[in-house]
Tab-separated table of C-alpha atoms in Angstrom:
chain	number	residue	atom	x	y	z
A	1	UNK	CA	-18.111	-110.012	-87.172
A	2	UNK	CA	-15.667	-107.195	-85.572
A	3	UNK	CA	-15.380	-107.304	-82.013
A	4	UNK	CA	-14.372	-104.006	-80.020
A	5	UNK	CA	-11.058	-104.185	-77.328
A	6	UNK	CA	-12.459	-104.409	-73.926
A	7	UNK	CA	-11.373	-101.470	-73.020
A	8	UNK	CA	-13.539	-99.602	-75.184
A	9	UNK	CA	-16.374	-101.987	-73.958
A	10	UNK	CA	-15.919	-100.747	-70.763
A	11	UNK	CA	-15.658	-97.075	-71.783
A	12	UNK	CA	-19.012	-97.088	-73.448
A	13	UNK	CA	-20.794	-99.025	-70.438
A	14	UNK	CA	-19.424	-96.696	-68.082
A	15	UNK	CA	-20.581	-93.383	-69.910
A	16	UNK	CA	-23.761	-95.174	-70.475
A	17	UNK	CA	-24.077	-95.417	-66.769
A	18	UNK	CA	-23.347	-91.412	-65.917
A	19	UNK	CA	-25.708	-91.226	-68.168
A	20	UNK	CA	-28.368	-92.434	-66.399
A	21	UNK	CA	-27.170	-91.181	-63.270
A	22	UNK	CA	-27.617	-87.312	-63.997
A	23	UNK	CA	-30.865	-87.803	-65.553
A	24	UNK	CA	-32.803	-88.469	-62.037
A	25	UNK	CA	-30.955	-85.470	-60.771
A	26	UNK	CA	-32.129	-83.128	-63.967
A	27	UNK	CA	-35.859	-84.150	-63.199
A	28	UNK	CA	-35.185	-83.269	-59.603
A	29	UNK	CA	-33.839	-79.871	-60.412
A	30	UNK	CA	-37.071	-78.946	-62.786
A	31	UNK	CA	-39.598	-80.331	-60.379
A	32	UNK	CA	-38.112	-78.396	-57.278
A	33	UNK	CA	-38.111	-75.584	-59.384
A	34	UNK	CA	-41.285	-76.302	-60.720
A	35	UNK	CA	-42.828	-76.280	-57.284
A	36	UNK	CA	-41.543	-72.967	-56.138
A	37	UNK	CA	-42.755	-71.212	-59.061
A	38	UNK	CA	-46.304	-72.748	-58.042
A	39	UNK	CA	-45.895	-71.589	-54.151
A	40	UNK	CA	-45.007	-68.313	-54.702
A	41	UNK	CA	-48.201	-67.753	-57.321
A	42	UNK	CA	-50.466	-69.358	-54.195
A	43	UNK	CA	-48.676	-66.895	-52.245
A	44	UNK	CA	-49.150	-63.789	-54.012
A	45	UNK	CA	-53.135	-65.455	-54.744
A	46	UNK	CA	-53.909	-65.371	-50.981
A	47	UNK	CA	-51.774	-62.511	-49.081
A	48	UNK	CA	-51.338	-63.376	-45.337
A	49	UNK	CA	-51.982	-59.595	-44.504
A	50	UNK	CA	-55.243	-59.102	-45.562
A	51	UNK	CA	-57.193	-59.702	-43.071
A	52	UNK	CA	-55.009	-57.167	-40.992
A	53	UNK	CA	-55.039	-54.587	-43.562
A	54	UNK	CA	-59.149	-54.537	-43.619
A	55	UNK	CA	-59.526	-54.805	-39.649
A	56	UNK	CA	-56.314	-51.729	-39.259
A	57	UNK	CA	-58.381	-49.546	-42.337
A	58	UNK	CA	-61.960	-49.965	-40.464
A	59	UNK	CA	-59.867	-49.188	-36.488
A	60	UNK	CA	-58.807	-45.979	-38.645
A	61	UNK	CA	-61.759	-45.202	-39.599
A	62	UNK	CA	-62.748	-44.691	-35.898
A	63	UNK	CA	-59.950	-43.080	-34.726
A	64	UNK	CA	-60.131	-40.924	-37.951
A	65	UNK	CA	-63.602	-39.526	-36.539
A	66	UNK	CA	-62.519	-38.669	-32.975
A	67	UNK	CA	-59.176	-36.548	-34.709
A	68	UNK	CA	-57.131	-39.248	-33.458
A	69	UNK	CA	-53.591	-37.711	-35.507
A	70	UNK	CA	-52.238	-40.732	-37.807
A	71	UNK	CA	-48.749	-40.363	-36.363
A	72	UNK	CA	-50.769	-41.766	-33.418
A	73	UNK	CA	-52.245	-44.061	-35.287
A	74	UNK	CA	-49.245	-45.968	-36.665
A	75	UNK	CA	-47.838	-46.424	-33.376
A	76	UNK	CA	-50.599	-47.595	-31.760
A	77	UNK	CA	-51.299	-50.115	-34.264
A	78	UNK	CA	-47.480	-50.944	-34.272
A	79	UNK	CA	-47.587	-50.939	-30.234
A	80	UNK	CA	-50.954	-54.143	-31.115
A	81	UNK	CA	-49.612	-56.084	-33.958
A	82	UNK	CA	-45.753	-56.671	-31.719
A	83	UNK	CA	-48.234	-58.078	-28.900
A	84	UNK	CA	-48.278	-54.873	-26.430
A	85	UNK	CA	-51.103	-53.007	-25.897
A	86	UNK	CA	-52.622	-49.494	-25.275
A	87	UNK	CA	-53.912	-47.537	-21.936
A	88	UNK	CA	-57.574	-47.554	-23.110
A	89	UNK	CA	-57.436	-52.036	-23.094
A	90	UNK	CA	-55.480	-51.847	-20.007
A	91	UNK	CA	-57.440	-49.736	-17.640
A	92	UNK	CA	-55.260	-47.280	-17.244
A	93	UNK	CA	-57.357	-43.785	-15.507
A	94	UNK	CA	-58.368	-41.482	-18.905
A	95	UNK	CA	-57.167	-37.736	-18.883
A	96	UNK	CA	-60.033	-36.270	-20.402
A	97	UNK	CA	-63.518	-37.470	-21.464
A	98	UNK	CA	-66.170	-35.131	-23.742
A	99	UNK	CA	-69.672	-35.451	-24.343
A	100	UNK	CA	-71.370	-34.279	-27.680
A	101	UNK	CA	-74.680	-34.871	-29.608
A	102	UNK	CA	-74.373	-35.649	-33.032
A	103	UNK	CA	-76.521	-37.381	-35.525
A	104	UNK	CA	-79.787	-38.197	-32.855
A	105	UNK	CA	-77.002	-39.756	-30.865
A	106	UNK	CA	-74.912	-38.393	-26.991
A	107	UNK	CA	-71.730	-39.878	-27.790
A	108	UNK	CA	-68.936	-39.563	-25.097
A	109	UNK	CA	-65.181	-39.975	-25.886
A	110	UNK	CA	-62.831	-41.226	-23.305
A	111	UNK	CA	-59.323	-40.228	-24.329
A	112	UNK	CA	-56.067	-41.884	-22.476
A	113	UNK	CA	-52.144	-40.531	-22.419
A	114	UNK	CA	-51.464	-42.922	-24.899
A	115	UNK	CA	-53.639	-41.409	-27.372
A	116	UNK	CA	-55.788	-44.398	-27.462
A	117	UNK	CA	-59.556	-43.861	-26.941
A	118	UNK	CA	-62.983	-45.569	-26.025
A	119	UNK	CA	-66.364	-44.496	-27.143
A	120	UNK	CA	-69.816	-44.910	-25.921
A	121	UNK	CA	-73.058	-44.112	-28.004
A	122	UNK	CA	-76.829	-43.749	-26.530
A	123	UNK	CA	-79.585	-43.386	-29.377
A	124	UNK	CA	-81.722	-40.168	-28.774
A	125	UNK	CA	-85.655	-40.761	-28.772
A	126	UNK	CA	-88.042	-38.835	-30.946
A	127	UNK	CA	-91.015	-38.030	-29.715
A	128	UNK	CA	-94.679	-39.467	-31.644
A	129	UNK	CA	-97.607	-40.542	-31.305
A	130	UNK	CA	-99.441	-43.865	-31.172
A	131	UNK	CA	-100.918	-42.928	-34.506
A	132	UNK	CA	-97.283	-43.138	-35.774
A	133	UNK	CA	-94.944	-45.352	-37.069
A	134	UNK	CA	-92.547	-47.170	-33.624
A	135	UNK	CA	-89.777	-48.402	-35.505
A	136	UNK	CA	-86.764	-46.442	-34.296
A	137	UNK	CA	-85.737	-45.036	-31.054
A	138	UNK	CA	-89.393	-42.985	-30.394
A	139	UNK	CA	-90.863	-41.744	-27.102
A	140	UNK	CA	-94.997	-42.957	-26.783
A	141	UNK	CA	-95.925	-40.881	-24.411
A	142	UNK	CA	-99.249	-42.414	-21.902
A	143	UNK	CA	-101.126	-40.817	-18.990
A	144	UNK	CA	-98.362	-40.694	-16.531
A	145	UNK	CA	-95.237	-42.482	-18.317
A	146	UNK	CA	-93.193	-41.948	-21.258
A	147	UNK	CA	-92.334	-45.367	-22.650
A	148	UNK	CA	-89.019	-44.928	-24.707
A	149	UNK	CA	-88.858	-48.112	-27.215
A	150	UNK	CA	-85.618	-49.714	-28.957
A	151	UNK	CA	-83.151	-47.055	-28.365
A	152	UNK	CA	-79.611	-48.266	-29.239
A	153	UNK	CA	-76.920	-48.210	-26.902
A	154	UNK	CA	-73.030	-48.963	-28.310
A	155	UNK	CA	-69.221	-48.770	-27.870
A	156	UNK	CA	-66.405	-48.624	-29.866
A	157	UNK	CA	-62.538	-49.745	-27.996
A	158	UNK	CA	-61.318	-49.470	-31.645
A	159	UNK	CA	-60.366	-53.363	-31.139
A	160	UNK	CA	-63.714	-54.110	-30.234
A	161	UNK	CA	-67.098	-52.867	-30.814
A	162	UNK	CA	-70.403	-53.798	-29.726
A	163	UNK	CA	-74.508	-52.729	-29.396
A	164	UNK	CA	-77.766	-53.580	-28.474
A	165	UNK	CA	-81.340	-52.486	-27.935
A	166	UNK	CA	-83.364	-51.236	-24.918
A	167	UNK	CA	-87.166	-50.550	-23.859
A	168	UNK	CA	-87.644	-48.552	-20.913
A	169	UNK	CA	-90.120	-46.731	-19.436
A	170	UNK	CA	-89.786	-43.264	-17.586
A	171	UNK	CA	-92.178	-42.749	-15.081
A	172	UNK	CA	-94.048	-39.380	-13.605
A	173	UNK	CA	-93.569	-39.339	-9.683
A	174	UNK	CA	-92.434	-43.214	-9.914
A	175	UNK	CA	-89.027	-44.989	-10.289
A	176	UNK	CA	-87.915	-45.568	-13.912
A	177	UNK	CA	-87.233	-49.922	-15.552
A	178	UNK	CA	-86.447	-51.412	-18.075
A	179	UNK	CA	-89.083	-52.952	-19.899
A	180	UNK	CA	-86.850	-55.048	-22.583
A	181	UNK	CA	-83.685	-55.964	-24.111
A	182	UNK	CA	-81.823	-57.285	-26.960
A	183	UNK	CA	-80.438	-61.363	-26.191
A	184	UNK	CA	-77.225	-62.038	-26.142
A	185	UNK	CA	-77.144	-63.479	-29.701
A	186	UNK	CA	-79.094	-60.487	-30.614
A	187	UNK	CA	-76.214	-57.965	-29.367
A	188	UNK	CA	-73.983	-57.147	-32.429
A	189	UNK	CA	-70.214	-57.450	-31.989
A	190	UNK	CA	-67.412	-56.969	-34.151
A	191	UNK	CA	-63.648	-57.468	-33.303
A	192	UNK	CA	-60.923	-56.221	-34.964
A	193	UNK	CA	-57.328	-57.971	-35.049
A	194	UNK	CA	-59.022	-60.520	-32.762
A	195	UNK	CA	-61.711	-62.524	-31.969
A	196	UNK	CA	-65.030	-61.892	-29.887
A	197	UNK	CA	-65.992	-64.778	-27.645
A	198	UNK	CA	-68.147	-65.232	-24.382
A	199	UNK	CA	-71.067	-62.719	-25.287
A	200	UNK	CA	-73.289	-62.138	-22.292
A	201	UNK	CA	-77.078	-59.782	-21.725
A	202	UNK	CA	-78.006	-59.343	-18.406
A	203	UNK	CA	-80.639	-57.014	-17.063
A	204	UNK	CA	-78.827	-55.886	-13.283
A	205	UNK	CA	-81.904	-53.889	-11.802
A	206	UNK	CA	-85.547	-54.151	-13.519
A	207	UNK	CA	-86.632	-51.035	-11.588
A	208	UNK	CA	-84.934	-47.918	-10.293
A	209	UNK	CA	-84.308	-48.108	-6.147
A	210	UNK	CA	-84.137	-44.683	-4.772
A	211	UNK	CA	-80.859	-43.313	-6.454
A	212	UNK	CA	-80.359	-47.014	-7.717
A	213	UNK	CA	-81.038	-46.406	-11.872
A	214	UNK	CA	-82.226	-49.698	-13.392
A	215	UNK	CA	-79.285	-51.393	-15.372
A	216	UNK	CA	-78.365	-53.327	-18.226
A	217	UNK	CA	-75.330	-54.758	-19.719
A	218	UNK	CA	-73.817	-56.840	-22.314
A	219	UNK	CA	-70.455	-58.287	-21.733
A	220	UNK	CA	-68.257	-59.933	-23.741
A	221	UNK	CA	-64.813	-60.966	-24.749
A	222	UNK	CA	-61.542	-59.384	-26.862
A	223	UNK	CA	-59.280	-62.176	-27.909
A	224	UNK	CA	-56.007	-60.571	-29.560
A	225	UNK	CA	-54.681	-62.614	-32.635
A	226	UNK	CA	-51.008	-60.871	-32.056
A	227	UNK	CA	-50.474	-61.918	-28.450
A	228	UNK	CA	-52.070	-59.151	-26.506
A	229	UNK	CA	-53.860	-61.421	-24.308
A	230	UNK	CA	-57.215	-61.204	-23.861
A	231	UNK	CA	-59.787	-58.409	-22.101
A	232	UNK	CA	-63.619	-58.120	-21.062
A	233	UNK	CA	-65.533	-55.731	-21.817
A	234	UNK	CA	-68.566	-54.932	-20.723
A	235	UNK	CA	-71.736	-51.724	-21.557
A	236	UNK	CA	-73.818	-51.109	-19.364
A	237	UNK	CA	-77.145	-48.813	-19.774
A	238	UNK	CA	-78.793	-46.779	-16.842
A	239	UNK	CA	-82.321	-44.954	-16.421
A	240	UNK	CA	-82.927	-42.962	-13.346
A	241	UNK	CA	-85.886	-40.491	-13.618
A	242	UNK	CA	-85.625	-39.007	-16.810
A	243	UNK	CA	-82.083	-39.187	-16.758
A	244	UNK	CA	-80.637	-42.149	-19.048
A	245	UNK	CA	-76.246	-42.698	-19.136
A	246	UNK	CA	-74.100	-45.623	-20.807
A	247	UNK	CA	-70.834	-46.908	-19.277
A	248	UNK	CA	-67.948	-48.878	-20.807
A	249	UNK	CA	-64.837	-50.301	-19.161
């Protein structure tokens, strides 16, 4: 039997050991490699922006129908997303506000230096019979009152929108009330780069008093998911005579 010098003994034990002591670190370097490959497929699977890209495309949208110019438009949403925000959330005084009638609705359009705007929308009644079908926004007219059933009143803040129904009844030589209203889990709200919260329907005045119209409003709350803060809002619906108004803040 041949037996090795010790030196070489030693030689092959040694190299036996490095051995074994770069193969942990090889298995380290494929798995860490390994596992960024995985996170950045999950990454590109599930973009962060989404979200803000379908809530920014449906706020265009709106300003897009008032002729709100898209230069305006990028810096507004810019001015949201770095946590500021705009003259029409902050209630800054408007410079100009227009009232048309479009599509059986009186829409009015508050506009604000910034460019930023707020919208309010009150459902026009048709007039029928009681023969005919009620669903809709329709006037039944009676002896001495006109009885105006679930007319829609809304606003759009861009951010924010919101609407409900209302029953009222318009009287001949009488005050004017409100006969119904939506709930408040009834109202519809949307938010957009936030949150809605805190939804509230209250009906102010029943009956008109003198000049008083009868009121209702829904309130509810803007929660900003890019540190604007948060703002309530409230719409409120008036009937005085034959007269009939909505107000946002």
């Amino acid at each position: 039997m041949l037996f090795r010098p010790l030196k070489y003994q030693r030689q092959n034990i040694n190299e036996k050991r490095t051995k074994m002591s770069q193969h942990p670190r090889r298995v380290a370097a494929v798995s860490a490699a390994a596992f960024a490959v995985i996170a950045s497929s999950l990454a590109i699977a599930v973009p962060a922006s989404a979200s803000t890209s379908a809530d920014a495309a449906s706020m265009r949208e709106t300003w897009n129908a008032y002729d709100v110019p898209v230069q305006t438009q990028d810096r507004l949403l810019a001015e949201l997303t770095s946590g500021g925000t705009w003259d029409a959330l902050d209630g800054s005084a408007p410079v100009s506000t227009e009232t048309i009638v479009r599509a059986g609705t009186e829409q009015t359009v508050t506009r604000f230096a910034d460019g930023s705007i707020s919208v309010t929308e009150l459902e026009l009644p048709t007039a029928t019979d009681a023969r005919a079908s009620l669903s809709g926004c329709k006037i039944l007219s009676q002896t001495h009152y006109d009885s105006r059933r679930f007319c829609n009143v809304s606003t759009n803040v861009v951010v924010a929108s919101a609407a409900y129904t209302v029953t009222y009844r318009v009287v001949q030589g009488g005050p004017s009330s409100i006969v119904s209203r939506s709930s408040a889990s009834a109202m519809v709200t949307r938010g957009y780069l936030g949150n809605i919260s805190k939804k509230q329907m209250v009906t102010a005045r029943t009956a008109q008093s003198g000049s008083n119209p009868a009121v209702v409003i829904g309130r509810w709350t803007w929660t900003s998911n890019h540190g604007a803060g948060s703002r309530d809002y409230w719409l409120q619906f008036n009937v005085r005579g034959t007269s009939t108004w909505a107000q946002n803040n």
